[in-house]
Amino acid sequence: MASCINPHLQDLTILNEGYVWSSIKDSSIGSLMPLEGLRRLSTTWEIFLCRGDVNNEKEYFPSIQGILDGIPKSLELLHISGGLNQEDCNRDRALAVILELLEQKHRFPAFKALDFGWKRRCPNMLWIYDSRYHPGFTGEDYLKVKSRCQNAGVELILKPFTPRPKNIYYFVDDDGTKTMSGANKVKHIVHYPYDDYEKICNENGCDPESGVPYESGGIRDKDW
C-alpha cells in the first residue's frame, strides 16, 4: 500500500470503515518504511495489529517484530483509535506490541508521543470503571504503558475525562408556577464539575439525588 502513496507524506490516516465482509479480511497496512517523511500516523487497533486472513490461523497475525519493522524511523506521533474488539484484536497482543515499540525506542529517534484516546483519571470519581478511561485495557495495562513511556521519554497523551452532565427537571404551568400537573417541562443541564447543581435543585424543590421534584416519588431523570 505504501508504495502507492506520496513518499513525502507527513500525515497519514488509515481506517477500515466501509468494509464489506468476505471470506478474506485483509486489513493489514503493510510496511510504511517507504514513507521516509511520515511524522504522524492515525489508525485503528485492527489495522495496526495487521489482522490477516481469518481462515488461515498461521497468517492470522504477523510477528510483533514484523509490525515494528514496518514503522518508518521518521514517525513522531502514533494515534490508535477505538477500543479493542476481543474477536479481532487481542488485548495481550496489543499491549505486547506497544511495550516492544517503547522498548525499541532507540530505533525511532523522532518518536515523541502515543495517543490511544485514553482519558486522564478524575481523583474525585474513583467509582468510574477503567473501561471509561482506557477501553479494552485494564488499569494495570495503563500503569505499565505509562511507566514505559516515562522511561522511553515518550509522551502518553491523556485527554481530560468529562463525566456526563446532570439534569434537573420540573414542570410549570402557563404562568410559570411550578407544579407536577404543569403542561410545560423545564430542563436544566449542569455540566461537570456541577457548579450550582444543588443550589438549582433546592431553588426548584428537586432532590439532588435524582434531579426531579421530591413530590414525584423518586422518579429519576431517565424516566422523564
PDB file of C-alpha atoms in Angstrom:
ATOM      1  CA  MET A   1       0.000   0.000   0.000  1.00  0.00           C
ATOM      2  CA  ALA A   2       2.728   2.459   0.963  1.00  0.00           C
ATOM      3  CA  SER A   3       4.262   2.228  -2.498  1.00  0.00           C
ATOM      4  CA  CYS A   4       1.147   3.931  -3.891  1.00  0.00           C
ATOM      5  CA  ILE A   5       1.403   6.934  -1.543  1.00  0.00           C
ATOM      6  CA  ASN A   6       3.411  10.116  -1.894  1.00  0.00           C
ATOM      7  CA  PRO A   7       6.763   9.317  -0.205  1.00  0.00           C
ATOM      8  CA  HIS A   8       6.926  12.899   1.131  1.00  0.00           C
ATOM      9  CA  LEU A   9       3.642  12.500   3.041  1.00  0.00           C
ATOM     10  CA  GLN A  10       3.855  13.658   6.677  1.00  0.00           C
ATOM     11  CA  ASP A  11       0.341  12.863   7.966  1.00  0.00           C
ATOM     12  CA  LEU A  12      -1.454   9.599   7.234  1.00  0.00           C
ATOM     13  CA  THR A  13      -4.824   8.304   8.455  1.00  0.00           C
ATOM     14  CA  ILE A  14      -5.810   4.706   7.724  1.00  0.00           C
ATOM     15  CA  LEU A  15      -9.283   3.498   8.692  1.00  0.00           C
ATOM     16  CA  ASN A  16     -11.254   0.350   7.954  1.00  0.00           C
ATOM     17  CA  GLU A  17     -14.668   1.971   7.678  1.00  0.00           C
ATOM     18  CA  GLY A  18     -16.958   0.868   4.883  1.00  0.00           C
ATOM     19  CA  TYR A  19     -15.515  -2.636   4.884  1.00  0.00           C
ATOM     20  CA  VAL A  20     -17.616  -5.249   3.059  1.00  0.00           C
ATOM     21  CA  TRP A  21     -17.346  -8.724   4.583  1.00  0.00           C
ATOM     22  CA  SER A  22     -15.950 -11.644   2.602  1.00  0.00           C
ATOM     23  CA  SER A  23     -14.071 -14.822   3.492  1.00  0.00           C
ATOM     24  CA  ILE A  24     -10.824 -12.855   3.296  1.00  0.00           C
ATOM     25  CA  LYS A  25     -10.357  -9.893   5.573  1.00  0.00           C
ATOM     26  CA  ASP A  26      -7.078  -8.192   4.794  1.00  0.00           C
ATOM     27  CA  SER A  27      -6.828  -5.077   6.937  1.00  0.00           C
ATOM     28  CA  SER A  28      -3.045  -5.017   7.038  1.00  0.00           C
ATOM     29  CA  ILE A  29      -1.418  -1.675   6.296  1.00  0.00           C
ATOM     30  CA  GLY A  30       1.770  -3.388   5.197  1.00  0.00           C
ATOM     31  CA  SER A  31       5.165  -1.777   5.643  1.00  0.00           C
ATOM     32  CA  LEU A  32       5.273   2.014   5.794  1.00  0.00           C
ATOM     33  CA  MET A  33       9.054   2.148   5.515  1.00  0.00           C
ATOM     34  CA  PRO A  34       8.915   3.747   2.021  1.00  0.00           C
ATOM     35  CA  LEU A  35       7.263   6.807   3.647  1.00  0.00           C
ATOM     36  CA  GLU A  36      10.520   8.268   4.902  1.00  0.00           C
ATOM     37  CA  GLY A  37       8.956  11.624   5.799  1.00  0.00           C
ATOM     38  CA  LEU A  38       5.934  10.265   7.708  1.00  0.00           C
ATOM     39  CA  ARG A  39       5.575  12.062  11.038  1.00  0.00           C
ATOM     40  CA  ARG A  40       2.036  11.304  12.238  1.00  0.00           C
ATOM     41  CA  LEU A  41       0.092   8.062  11.772  1.00  0.00           C
ATOM     42  CA  SER A  42      -3.537   7.658  12.811  1.00  0.00           C
ATOM     43  CA  THR A  43      -5.218   4.269  12.514  1.00  0.00           C
ATOM     44  CA  THR A  44      -7.266   1.638  14.389  1.00  0.00           C
ATOM     45  CA  TRP A  45      -6.164  -1.281  16.533  1.00  0.00           C
ATOM     46  CA  GLU A  46      -7.378  -3.790  13.988  1.00  0.00           C
ATOM     47  CA  ILE A  47      -5.320  -2.273  11.201  1.00  0.00           C
ATOM     48  CA  PHE A  48      -2.255  -1.571  13.328  1.00  0.00           C
ATOM     49  CA  LEU A  49      -2.136  -5.178  14.523  1.00  0.00           C
ATOM     50  CA  CYS A  50      -2.412  -6.273  10.881  1.00  0.00           C
ATOM     51  CA  ARG A  51      -5.189  -8.790  11.089  1.00  0.00           C
ATOM     52  CA  GLY A  52      -4.887 -11.059   8.061  1.00  0.00           C
ATOM     53  CA  ASP A  53      -6.875 -13.925   6.552  1.00  0.00           C
ATOM     54  CA  VAL A  54      -9.416 -15.092   9.138  1.00  0.00           C
ATOM     55  CA  ASN A  55      -9.390 -18.581   7.586  1.00  0.00           C
ATOM     56  CA  ASN A  56      -5.642 -19.081   7.913  1.00  0.00           C
ATOM     57  CA  GLU A  57      -4.589 -19.175  11.551  1.00  0.00           C
ATOM     58  CA  LYS A  58      -0.890 -19.327  10.706  1.00  0.00           C
ATOM     59  CA  GLU A  59      -1.127 -15.982   8.932  1.00  0.00           C
ATOM     60  CA  TYR A  60      -3.704 -14.506  11.271  1.00  0.00           C
ATOM     61  CA  PHE A  61      -1.144 -12.037  12.629  1.00  0.00           C
ATOM     62  CA  PRO A  62       2.412 -11.193  11.581  1.00  0.00           C
ATOM     63  CA  SER A  63       5.105 -11.238  14.240  1.00  0.00           C
ATOM     64  CA  ILE A  64       5.396  -8.316  16.641  1.00  0.00           C
ATOM     65  CA  GLN A  65       8.830  -7.598  15.230  1.00  0.00           C
ATOM     66  CA  GLY A  66       7.305  -7.613  11.758  1.00  0.00           C
ATOM     67  CA  ILE A  67       4.930  -4.834  12.766  1.00  0.00           C
ATOM     68  CA  LEU A  68       7.723  -2.731  14.241  1.00  0.00           C
ATOM     69  CA  ASP A  69       9.888  -3.272  11.173  1.00  0.00           C
ATOM     70  CA  GLY A  70       7.161  -1.612   9.102  1.00  0.00           C
ATOM     71  CA  ILE A  71       7.226   1.671  11.055  1.00  0.00           C
ATOM     72  CA  PRO A  72       9.340   4.430   9.477  1.00  0.00           C
ATOM     73  CA  LYS A  73      12.074   5.965  11.642  1.00  0.00           C
ATOM     74  CA  SER A  74      10.659   9.442  10.997  1.00  0.00           C
ATOM     75  CA  LEU A  75       7.418   8.744  12.931  1.00  0.00           C
ATOM     76  CA  GLU A  76       6.742  11.218  15.756  1.00  0.00           C
ATOM     77  CA  LEU A  77       3.135  10.511  16.771  1.00  0.00           C
ATOM     78  CA  LEU A  78       1.191   7.248  16.721  1.00  0.00           C
ATOM     79  CA  HIS A  79      -2.556   7.615  17.236  1.00  0.00           C
ATOM     80  CA  ILE A  80      -4.608   4.418  17.514  1.00  0.00           C
ATOM     81  CA  SER A  81      -8.344   4.973  17.904  1.00  0.00           C
ATOM     82  CA  GLY A  82     -11.194   2.827  19.130  1.00  0.00           C
ATOM     83  CA  GLY A  83     -11.383   0.099  21.720  1.00  0.00           C
ATOM     84  CA  LEU A  84     -10.263  -3.473  21.302  1.00  0.00           C
ATOM     85  CA  ASN A  85     -12.655  -5.993  19.788  1.00  0.00           C
ATOM     86  CA  GLN A  86     -11.970  -9.252  21.605  1.00  0.00           C
ATOM     87  CA  GLU A  87     -12.615 -11.308  18.469  1.00  0.00           C
ATOM     88  CA  ASP A  88     -10.384  -9.274  16.185  1.00  0.00           C
ATOM     89  CA  CYS A  89      -7.751  -7.698  18.407  1.00  0.00           C
ATOM     90  CA  ASN A  90      -6.313  -9.489  21.414  1.00  0.00           C
ATOM     91  CA  ARG A  91      -5.523  -7.178  24.333  1.00  0.00           C
ATOM     92  CA  ASP A  92      -2.379  -9.045  25.311  1.00  0.00           C
ATOM     93  CA  ARG A  93      -1.040  -8.787  21.788  1.00  0.00           C
ATOM     94  CA  ALA A  94      -1.825  -5.084  21.511  1.00  0.00           C
ATOM     95  CA  LEU A  95      -0.079  -4.439  24.821  1.00  0.00           C
ATOM     96  CA  ALA A  96       2.931  -6.518  23.767  1.00  0.00           C
ATOM     97  CA  VAL A  97       3.329  -4.542  20.528  1.00  0.00           C
ATOM     98  CA  ILE A  98       3.194  -1.183  22.327  1.00  0.00           C
ATOM     99  CA  LEU A  99       5.611  -2.235  25.066  1.00  0.00           C
ATOM    100  CA  GLU A 100       8.041  -3.595  22.496  1.00  0.00           C
ATOM    101  CA  LEU A 101       7.787  -0.370  20.499  1.00  0.00           C
ATOM    102  CA  LEU A 102       8.741   1.587  23.617  1.00  0.00           C
ATOM    103  CA  GLU A 103      11.500  -0.902  24.407  1.00  0.00           C
ATOM    104  CA  GLN A 104      12.960  -0.315  20.940  1.00  0.00           C
ATOM    105  CA  LYS A 105      12.575   3.465  21.081  1.00  0.00           C
ATOM    106  CA  HIS A 106      16.249   3.788  20.062  1.00  0.00           C
ATOM    107  CA  ARG A 107      15.233   2.628  16.586  1.00  0.00           C
ATOM    108  CA  PHE A 108      12.800   5.551  16.255  1.00  0.00           C
ATOM    109  CA  PRO A 109      14.720   8.668  17.327  1.00  0.00           C
ATOM    110  CA  ALA A 110      11.924  11.044  16.262  1.00  0.00           C
ATOM    111  CA  PHE A 111       9.188   9.195  18.165  1.00  0.00           C
ATOM    112  CA  LYS A 112       7.600  11.563  20.718  1.00  0.00           C
ATOM    113  CA  ALA A 113       4.020  10.635  21.563  1.00  0.00           C
ATOM    114  CA  LEU A 114       1.407   7.869  21.818  1.00  0.00           C
ATOM    115  CA  ASP A 115      -2.306   8.627  21.682  1.00  0.00           C
ATOM    116  CA  PHE A 116      -4.840   5.844  22.285  1.00  0.00           C
ATOM    117  CA  GLY A 117      -7.682   8.198  23.146  1.00  0.00           C
ATOM    118  CA  TRP A 118      -7.191   7.344  26.824  1.00  0.00           C
ATOM    119  CA  LYS A 119      -8.543   9.723  29.454  1.00  0.00           C
ATOM    120  CA  ARG A 120      -6.921  11.320  32.473  1.00  0.00           C
ATOM    121  CA  ARG A 121      -8.331   9.869  35.699  1.00  0.00           C
ATOM    122  CA  CYS A 122     -10.517  12.015  37.958  1.00  0.00           C
ATOM    123  CA  PRO A 123      -9.264  11.670  41.572  1.00  0.00           C
ATOM    124  CA  ASN A 124     -12.699  12.520  42.968  1.00  0.00           C
ATOM    125  CA  MET A 125     -14.516   9.977  40.769  1.00  0.00           C
ATOM    126  CA  LEU A 126     -12.884   6.686  41.739  1.00  0.00           C
ATOM    127  CA  TRP A 127     -16.108   4.764  41.102  1.00  0.00           C
ATOM    128  CA  ILE A 128     -15.753   5.121  37.326  1.00  0.00           C
ATOM    129  CA  TYR A 129     -14.630   1.876  35.686  1.00  0.00           C
ATOM    130  CA  ASP A 130     -11.315   1.563  33.862  1.00  0.00           C
ATOM    131  CA  SER A 131     -13.224   0.904  30.624  1.00  0.00           C
ATOM    132  CA  ARG A 132     -14.321   4.532  30.609  1.00  0.00           C
ATOM    133  CA  TYR A 133     -10.714   5.745  30.795  1.00  0.00           C
ATOM    134  CA  HIS A 134      -8.934   3.236  28.560  1.00  0.00           C
ATOM    135  CA  PRO A 135     -11.369   0.979  26.625  1.00  0.00           C
ATOM    136  CA  GLY A 136     -10.140  -2.570  26.100  1.00  0.00           C
ATOM    137  CA  PHE A 137      -7.312  -2.277  28.621  1.00  0.00           C
ATOM    138  CA  THR A 138      -7.027  -2.740  32.372  1.00  0.00           C
ATOM    139  CA  GLY A 139      -5.771  -0.290  34.963  1.00  0.00           C
ATOM    140  CA  GLU A 140      -2.626  -2.397  35.265  1.00  0.00           C
ATOM    141  CA  ASP A 141      -2.063  -2.127  31.497  1.00  0.00           C
ATOM    142  CA  TYR A 142      -2.383   1.643  31.722  1.00  0.00           C
ATOM    143  CA  LEU A 143       0.165   1.922  34.533  1.00  0.00           C
ATOM    144  CA  LYS A 144       2.588  -0.334  32.677  1.00  0.00           C
ATOM    145  CA  VAL A 145       2.357   1.693  29.465  1.00  0.00           C
ATOM    146  CA  LYS A 146       2.624   4.958  31.393  1.00  0.00           C
ATOM    147  CA  SER A 147       5.787   3.770  33.156  1.00  0.00           C
ATOM    148  CA  ARG A 148       7.393   2.552  29.929  1.00  0.00           C
ATOM    149  CA  CYS A 149       6.567   5.851  28.216  1.00  0.00           C
ATOM    150  CA  GLN A 150       8.266   7.787  31.002  1.00  0.00           C
ATOM    151  CA  ASN A 151      11.342   5.578  30.781  1.00  0.00           C
ATOM    152  CA  ALA A 152      11.494   5.965  27.000  1.00  0.00           C
ATOM    153  CA  GLY A 153      10.898   9.725  27.017  1.00  0.00           C
ATOM    154  CA  VAL A 154       7.641   9.357  25.089  1.00  0.00           C
ATOM    155  CA  GLU A 155       4.536  11.369  25.957  1.00  0.00           C
ATOM    156  CA  LEU A 156       1.401   9.339  26.661  1.00  0.00           C
ATOM    157  CA  ILE A 157      -1.354  11.720  25.605  1.00  0.00           C
ATOM    158  CA  LEU A 158      -4.260  11.688  28.074  1.00  0.00           C
ATOM    159  CA  LYS A 159      -7.340  13.724  27.274  1.00  0.00           C
ATOM    160  CA  PRO A 160      -9.486  15.245  30.020  1.00  0.00           C
ATOM    161  CA  PHE A 161     -12.235  12.930  31.223  1.00  0.00           C
ATOM    162  CA  THR A 162     -15.544  14.742  31.274  1.00  0.00           C
ATOM    163  CA  PRO A 163     -18.320  12.965  33.199  1.00  0.00           C
ATOM    164  CA  ARG A 164     -21.818  13.187  31.829  1.00  0.00           C
ATOM    165  CA  PRO A 165     -23.848  16.272  32.753  1.00  0.00           C
ATOM    166  CA  LYS A 166     -26.534  16.114  35.423  1.00  0.00           C
ATOM    167  CA  ASN A 167     -30.090  17.090  34.540  1.00  0.00           C
ATOM    168  CA  ILE A 168     -32.716  18.822  36.648  1.00  0.00           C
ATOM    169  CA  TYR A 169     -36.374  18.569  35.636  1.00  0.00           C
ATOM    170  CA  TYR A 170     -39.597  20.092  36.873  1.00  0.00           C
ATOM    171  CA  PHE A 171     -42.961  21.196  35.480  1.00  0.00           C
ATOM    172  CA  VAL A 172     -44.560  24.634  35.368  1.00  0.00           C
ATOM    173  CA  ASP A 173     -47.973  25.762  34.247  1.00  0.00           C
ATOM    174  CA  ASP A 174     -48.558  28.524  31.714  1.00  0.00           C
ATOM    175  CA  ASP A 175     -47.981  31.322  34.235  1.00  0.00           C
ATOM    176  CA  GLY A 176     -44.647  29.842  35.361  1.00  0.00           C
ATOM    177  CA  THR A 177     -45.854  28.315  38.623  1.00  0.00           C
ATOM    178  CA  LYS A 178     -44.066  25.068  39.498  1.00  0.00           C
ATOM    179  CA  THR A 179     -46.484  22.153  39.735  1.00  0.00           C
ATOM    180  CA  MET A 180     -46.390  18.451  38.909  1.00  0.00           C
ATOM    181  CA  SER A 181     -49.532  18.933  36.829  1.00  0.00           C
ATOM    182  CA  GLY A 182     -47.970  21.703  34.747  1.00  0.00           C
ATOM    183  CA  ALA A 183     -48.039  21.328  30.984  1.00  0.00           C
ATOM    184  CA  ASN A 184     -44.523  22.653  30.439  1.00  0.00           C
ATOM    185  CA  LYS A 185     -41.389  20.725  31.380  1.00  0.00           C
ATOM    186  CA  VAL A 186     -38.265  22.680  32.305  1.00  0.00           C
ATOM    187  CA  LYS A 187     -34.854  21.060  31.993  1.00  0.00           C
ATOM    188  CA  HIS A 188     -31.587  22.404  33.411  1.00  0.00           C
ATOM    189  CA  ILE A 189     -28.360  20.818  32.167  1.00  0.00           C
ATOM    190  CA  VAL A 190     -25.484  21.193  34.632  1.00  0.00           C
ATOM    191  CA  HIS A 191     -22.055  20.192  33.357  1.00  0.00           C
ATOM    192  CA  TYR A 192     -19.146  18.815  35.380  1.00  0.00           C
ATOM    193  CA  PRO A 193     -17.907  19.900  37.937  1.00  0.00           C
ATOM    194  CA  TYR A 194     -21.618  20.505  38.597  1.00  0.00           C
ATOM    195  CA  ASP A 195     -21.324  24.027  39.981  1.00  0.00           C
ATOM    196  CA  ASP A 196     -24.641  25.259  41.421  1.00  0.00           C
ATOM    197  CA  TYR A 197     -26.307  21.857  40.886  1.00  0.00           C
ATOM    198  CA  GLU A 198     -27.526  21.557  44.473  1.00  0.00           C
ATOM    199  CA  LYS A 199     -28.460  25.229  44.552  1.00  0.00           C
ATOM    200  CA  ILE A 200     -30.671  24.860  41.469  1.00  0.00           C
ATOM    201  CA  CYS A 201     -32.231  21.710  42.940  1.00  0.00           C
ATOM    202  CA  ASN A 202     -33.023  23.466  46.216  1.00  0.00           C
ATOM    203  CA  GLU A 203     -34.473  26.511  44.467  1.00  0.00           C
ATOM    204  CA  ASN A 204     -36.840  24.335  42.457  1.00  0.00           C
ATOM    205  CA  GLY A 205     -37.816  21.732  45.045  1.00  0.00           C
ATOM    206  CA  CYS A 206     -35.835  18.939  43.399  1.00  0.00           C
ATOM    207  CA  ASP A 207     -33.991  16.053  45.006  1.00  0.00           C
ATOM    208  CA  PRO A 208     -30.218  16.356  44.285  1.00  0.00           C
ATOM    209  CA  GLU A 209     -30.014  12.563  44.180  1.00  0.00           C
ATOM    210  CA  SER A 210     -32.378  12.272  41.219  1.00  0.00           C
ATOM    211  CA  GLY A 211     -32.711  15.784  39.786  1.00  0.00           C
ATOM    212  CA  VAL A 212     -36.517  15.658  39.858  1.00  0.00           C
ATOM    213  CA  PRO A 213     -39.098  17.106  42.305  1.00  0.00           C
ATOM    214  CA  TYR A 214     -39.393  15.412  45.711  1.00  0.00           C
ATOM    215  CA  GLU A 215     -43.134  15.059  45.160  1.00  0.00           C
ATOM    216  CA  SER A 216     -42.546  12.938  42.046  1.00  0.00           C
ATOM    217  CA  GLY A 217     -41.986   9.943  44.297  1.00  0.00           C
ATOM    218  CA  GLY A 218     -38.316   9.402  43.485  1.00  0.00           C
ATOM    219  CA  ILE A 219     -38.683   9.010  39.728  1.00  0.00           C
ATOM    220  CA  ARG A 220     -35.233   9.508  38.232  1.00  0.00           C
ATOM    221  CA  ASP A 221     -34.461  11.794  35.306  1.00  0.00           C
ATOM    222  CA  LYS A 222     -34.216   8.873  32.826  1.00  0.00           C
ATOM    223  CA  ASP A 223     -37.956   8.318  33.322  1.00  0.00           C
ATOM    224  CA  TRP A 224     -38.815  11.887  32.435  1.00  0.00           C
TER     225      TRP A 224
END
